[in-house]
Coordinates of C-alpha atoms and ligand atoms in Angstrom, one line a residue:
M1 CA -62.8 39.8 -17.3
A2 CA -59.3 40.6 -15.2
C3 CA -58.2 37.5 -13.4
A4 CA -55.3 36.9 -11.6
N5 CA -53.2 33.4 -10.8
I6 CA -52.0 34.2 -7.4
F7 CA -49.8 31.1 -5.9
F8 CA -47.9 31.8 -2.7
E9 CA -46.2 27.9 -3.1
N10 CA -44.7 26.8 -6.4
S11 CA -46.4 25.3 -9.5
T12 CA -46.3 24.2 -13.2
R13 CA -49.4 22.2 -14.0
T14 CA -51.8 24.2 -12.0
K15 CA -50.5 27.6 -12.3
F16 CA -50.3 27.3 -16.2
S17 CA -53.4 25.5 -17.0
F18 CA -55.4 27.8 -15.3
E19 CA -53.8 30.4 -17.1
L20 CA -54.5 28.7 -20.4
A21 CA -58.1 28.1 -19.5
L22 CA -58.6 31.8 -18.7
K23 CA -57.0 32.9 -22.0
R24 CA -59.1 30.4 -24.2
L25 CA -62.4 31.8 -22.5
G26 CA -61.1 35.4 -23.2
A27 CA -60.1 36.5 -19.8
H28 CA -57.1 38.9 -19.2
V29 CA -54.4 37.2 -16.8
L30 CA -52.4 38.5 -14.2
N31 CA -49.7 36.2 -13.2
F32 CA -48.3 36.7 -9.6
D33 CA -44.8 35.7 -8.6
S34 CA -44.0 36.0 -5.3
S35 CA -40.5 36.1 -5.2
S36 CA -40.4 38.9 -8.0
S37 CA -43.5 40.9 -5.9
S38 CA -43.2 43.6 -3.7
L39 CA -43.7 40.8 -0.7
S40 CA -39.9 40.7 -0.6
K41 CA -40.1 44.3 0.0
G42 CA -42.3 43.7 3.3
E43 CA -46.1 44.3 2.0
S44 CA -48.6 42.1 3.8
L45 CA -50.4 39.0 1.9
N46 CA -53.7 41.2 2.9
D47 CA -52.3 44.3 1.1
T48 CA -51.1 42.2 -1.8
L49 CA -54.8 41.1 -2.4
R50 CA -56.2 44.5 -1.7
T51 CA -53.9 45.8 -4.7
F52 CA -55.3 42.9 -6.6
E53 CA -59.3 44.0 -5.7
A54 CA -58.0 47.6 -6.1
L55 CA -56.7 46.6 -9.9
G56 CA -60.1 45.6 -10.6
V57 CA -59.3 41.7 -10.6
E58 CA -62.6 39.6 -10.5
I59 CA -61.7 36.3 -10.1
A60 CA -58.3 35.5 -8.1
I61 CA -57.0 31.9 -8.2
I62 CA -54.9 31.2 -5.1
R63 CA -52.1 28.9 -4.1
H64 CA -50.9 28.9 -0.2
S65 CA -48.9 26.6 1.9
D66 CA -51.3 27.1 4.9
D67 CA -54.5 25.1 5.0
N68 CA -56.6 27.8 6.5
F69 CA -55.5 30.5 4.4
I70 CA -57.8 30.4 1.3
H71 CA -61.1 29.9 3.6
S72 CA -59.9 32.7 6.1
I73 CA -60.3 34.9 3.3
K74 CA -64.0 34.0 2.2
D75 CA -65.9 37.2 1.6
K76 CA -63.1 39.7 2.4
F77 CA -62.5 40.8 -1.1
K78 CA -64.5 41.8 -3.7
F79 CA -63.0 38.9 -6.4
R80 CA -64.1 35.6 -6.2
V81 CA -61.8 32.8 -5.2
I82 CA -60.6 29.9 -6.7
N83 CA -58.9 27.2 -4.3
A84 CA -55.5 26.1 -6.5
G85 CA -54.0 24.0 -3.2
A86 CA -54.6 24.7 0.3
G87 CA -51.4 23.5 2.1
K88 CA -52.0 19.6 3.0
Y89 CA -55.6 20.4 3.2
E90 CA -57.6 20.5 -0.1
H91 CA -56.5 20.6 -3.8
P92 CA -60.2 20.9 -5.5
S93 CA -59.3 21.5 -9.0
Q94 CA -56.9 18.7 -9.1
S95 CA -59.4 16.0 -7.7
L96 CA -62.4 17.3 -10.7
L97 CA -59.5 16.6 -13.2
D98 CA -58.4 13.2 -11.6
L99 CA -62.5 12.2 -11.5
F100 CA -62.6 13.3 -15.1
T101 CA -59.8 11.5 -16.4
I102 CA -61.3 8.2 -14.4
Q103 CA -64.8 9.0 -15.8
Q104 CA -63.5 9.1 -19.2
E105 CA -61.8 5.9 -19.0
F106 CA -64.5 3.8 -17.4
G107 CA -67.8 5.9 -18.1
R108 CA -68.5 5.9 -14.1
L109 CA -67.0 6.8 -10.9
K110 CA -69.6 4.5 -8.8
D111 CA -67.8 1.2 -7.6
L112 CA -64.6 1.6 -9.0
T113 CA -61.8 0.9 -6.5
V114 CA -59.0 3.5 -6.1
S115 CA -56.0 2.4 -4.6
I116 CA -53.8 5.7 -3.6
C117 CA -50.3 5.2 -2.8
G118 CA -47.9 7.8 -0.5
D119 CA -47.3 10.1 1.4
I120 CA -51.6 10.6 2.0
A121 CA -50.8 12.3 5.4
N122 CA -49.3 15.7 3.8
S123 CA -51.3 15.5 0.8
R124 CA -53.8 17.8 -0.4
V125 CA -54.6 15.6 -3.4
A126 CA -55.5 12.3 -1.2
K127 CA -57.5 14.7 1.1
S128 CA -59.5 15.9 -1.8
N129 CA -59.9 12.8 -4.0
I130 CA -60.4 10.4 -0.8
A131 CA -63.5 12.6 -0.1
A132 CA -64.5 13.5 -3.9
L133 CA -64.8 9.5 -4.5
S134 CA -66.4 8.4 -1.3
L135 CA -69.1 10.6 -1.9
L136 CA -69.5 9.3 -5.6
G137 CA -69.4 5.4 -4.2
A138 CA -65.9 4.7 -5.2
K139 CA -64.0 2.7 -2.8
V140 CA -60.7 4.0 -1.8
L141 CA -57.5 1.4 -0.2
L142 CA -54.8 3.5 0.6
S143 CA -51.3 2.5 1.3
G144 CA -47.8 3.7 2.0
P145 CA -45.3 4.8 4.7
Q146 CA -47.2 3.8 8.4
E147 CA -45.8 7.2 9.4
L148 CA -47.4 9.0 6.6
L149 CA -51.2 7.1 6.5
P150 CA -54.1 8.8 8.3
D151 CA -55.8 7.2 11.0
S152 CA -58.5 4.7 10.2
K153 CA -61.0 6.4 12.2
D154 CA -60.5 9.2 10.5
L155 CA -61.2 7.5 7.2
P156 CA -65.2 7.7 5.3
K157 CA -66.9 4.1 4.7
N158 CA -65.2 3.1 1.7
C159 CA -61.7 3.9 2.6
A160 CA -59.2 1.2 4.5
T161 CA -55.5 1.2 4.7
T162 CA -53.8 -2.0 3.3
T163 CA -50.5 -3.0 1.6
L164 CA -49.6 -1.6 -1.9
D165 CA -49.4 -5.4 -3.2
Q166 CA -52.7 -6.4 -2.0
A167 CA -54.2 -3.3 -3.4
L168 CA -52.9 -3.5 -7.3
P169 CA -54.9 -6.6 -8.3
A170 CA -57.6 -5.4 -6.7
C171 CA -57.9 -1.8 -8.3
D172 CA -59.1 -0.3 -11.2
V173 CA -56.8 3.0 -10.7
A174 CA -53.5 2.9 -8.9
M175 CA -52.6 6.7 -7.9
F176 CA -49.4 7.2 -6.9
L177 CA -48.3 10.5 -4.8
R178 CA -45.2 12.4 -4.3
V179 CA -43.3 12.3 -0.9
Q180 CA -43.8 15.6 0.2
H181 CA -40.3 16.5 2.1
E182 CA -41.3 20.4 2.3
R183 CA -43.6 19.4 4.8
H184 CA -42.1 16.8 6.8
Q185 CA -41.0 18.9 10.0
A186 CA -40.3 15.8 12.9
F187 CA -38.8 13.5 10.7
E188 CA -37.3 12.8 7.0
L189 CA -38.1 9.6 5.2
P190 CA -35.6 7.9 3.6
L191 CA -35.7 7.5 -0.1
T192 CA -33.2 4.8 -0.4
N193 CA -35.5 1.2 -0.8
Y194 CA -38.7 3.7 -1.4
N195 CA -39.8 2.4 -4.9
E196 CA -39.1 -0.8 -3.5
T197 CA -41.1 -0.7 -0.8
F198 CA -44.1 1.4 -2.0
G199 CA -43.4 2.4 -5.3
L200 CA -44.6 1.0 -8.8
N201 CA -42.1 -0.6 -10.5
K202 CA -41.4 -3.4 -13.3
K203 CA -42.3 -6.3 -10.8
R204 CA -45.4 -4.4 -9.1
V205 CA -47.0 -3.5 -12.3
A206 CA -47.6 -7.3 -13.1
L207 CA -49.9 -7.1 -10.3
L208 CA -52.3 -4.9 -12.1
N209 CA -55.5 -6.0 -13.8
P210 CA -54.6 -5.2 -17.6
K211 CA -57.7 -2.8 -17.5
S212 CA -56.3 -0.5 -14.6
I213 CA -55.0 2.7 -15.1
I214 CA -51.8 4.6 -13.7
M215 CA -52.5 8.1 -12.2
H216 CA -50.5 10.8 -10.4
P217 CA -50.7 14.3 -9.8
G218 CA -47.4 15.8 -10.4
P219 CA -44.8 16.2 -10.1
V220 CA -43.4 13.1 -10.5
N221 CA -40.0 11.8 -8.8
R222 CA -39.0 9.6 -11.5
D223 CA -37.8 5.9 -9.9
V224 CA -39.1 7.1 -6.3
E225 CA -42.7 6.8 -6.7
I226 CA -42.8 5.3 -10.0
E227 CA -40.1 3.9 -11.9
A228 CA -38.7 6.3 -14.6
A229 CA -39.8 3.6 -17.7
L230 CA -43.3 3.3 -16.5
V231 CA -44.3 7.1 -16.3
E232 CA -45.3 6.5 -20.2
H233 CA -46.4 3.0 -19.4
P234 CA -49.5 2.3 -21.7
S235 CA -51.8 2.5 -18.8
S236 CA -50.1 5.6 -17.5
R237 CA -52.7 8.5 -17.4
I238 CA -50.3 10.9 -16.1
F239 CA -50.3 13.2 -19.2
K240 CA -53.7 12.6 -19.7
Q241 CA -54.3 14.0 -16.2
M242 CA -52.5 17.2 -17.1
E243 CA -54.3 17.6 -20.7
N244 CA -57.7 17.2 -18.7
G245 CA -56.5 20.0 -16.3
V246 CA -57.3 22.7 -18.8
Y247 CA -60.9 21.3 -19.9
T248 CA -61.2 21.2 -15.9
R249 CA -60.5 24.4 -15.1
M250 CA -62.1 26.0 -18.2
A251 CA -65.4 24.4 -16.9
I252 CA -64.8 25.6 -13.3
L253 CA -63.9 29.0 -14.7
D254 CA -67.2 28.9 -17.0
W255 CA -69.2 28.1 -14.3
I256 CA -67.9 30.8 -12.1
M257 CA -68.0 33.4 -14.8
E258 CA -71.7 32.3 -15.7
S259 CA -72.7 32.6 -12.0
E260 CA -73.6 35.7 -9.8
Ligands
CP301 N1 -50.9 18.6 -9.4 C1 -50.3 19.7 -9.0 O1 -50.8 20.3 -8.2 O2 -48.8 20.2 -9.9 P1 -48.2 21.4 -9.7 O3 -47.6 21.7 -8.3 O4 -47.2 21.4 -11.0 O5 -49.1 22.8 -10.2

C-alpha cells in the first residue's frame, strides 16, 4: 500500500514515528518535504494533494498549521486522511499515545487527575487531551500564564483552571507543554522566569506524589517548561511517550488499513 507523510509544518516525532509504523506494516512511504517541493514553484496545495492521489497514494498523513485545513479536504480525494496535527485545534494521534502511556502506567484512565501546564490556548495536544481525558472519566487541571489559558466557560465538566502549585500535589500525571511562540501574534511571552513561575524545577518536583509521572509531548525546551536535569527524572515518561508513538500509530494505521 502506498502512503504519504505530507507535513506542511515541521515535525520530528510524529513524522518519523508514522514513517516507522508504516514501514513495520509493510507499506511504501512517500515523505513529502514542503521546503523542497513544487509548492516553491507556485503549485497549489490542492494540486499537490491531487498529485499524490494520481500517484496512487491510499493513505495521506497530513499536518497543517491551519486549524481547519484537514477537515476542509474531507472526502475531496480518493486517499484516506490521518490527522497528524491541525493548527492549534487537534492532535489526535498524540492524544492516543498519551492515553496509552497513562493507561500503561496506572492500568486505567477513569478517576485519575491530569495536570496540564503551559500554553494551553495554542496547544492542539491540550485540546485533544482535554476532550479525550474528560470523555474517559479523568479530571483535568489546567495551569499556565493567564493569557494562554482558555476561558473557564469553554471547558468540559471535569476540567478546571488552577495554579501549578495547587495542581502538582493533586495529580497522577503532570504534563507540561511548550510555549508556542510561532502561534503568538498579538503578544510575546517573556521566557525569563518562565520556569520559576510555570515550569517544573527541583523545588517544584518535590510537590509531586512519588507515584505520579511527568509527561511532555515534545519538543521540550529544556530549562523553560522543564529544568534540563528533570527531563530524564525517574518519574519522567517523555521518551516512553515517543516509543509508544510508534506502537500507537501502528495501531491507528492497522485499523484504517483493515477498515473499508
Ligand atoms: N509531539 C509532536 O507532535 O512532536 P513533533 O512536532 O516533533 O511531531
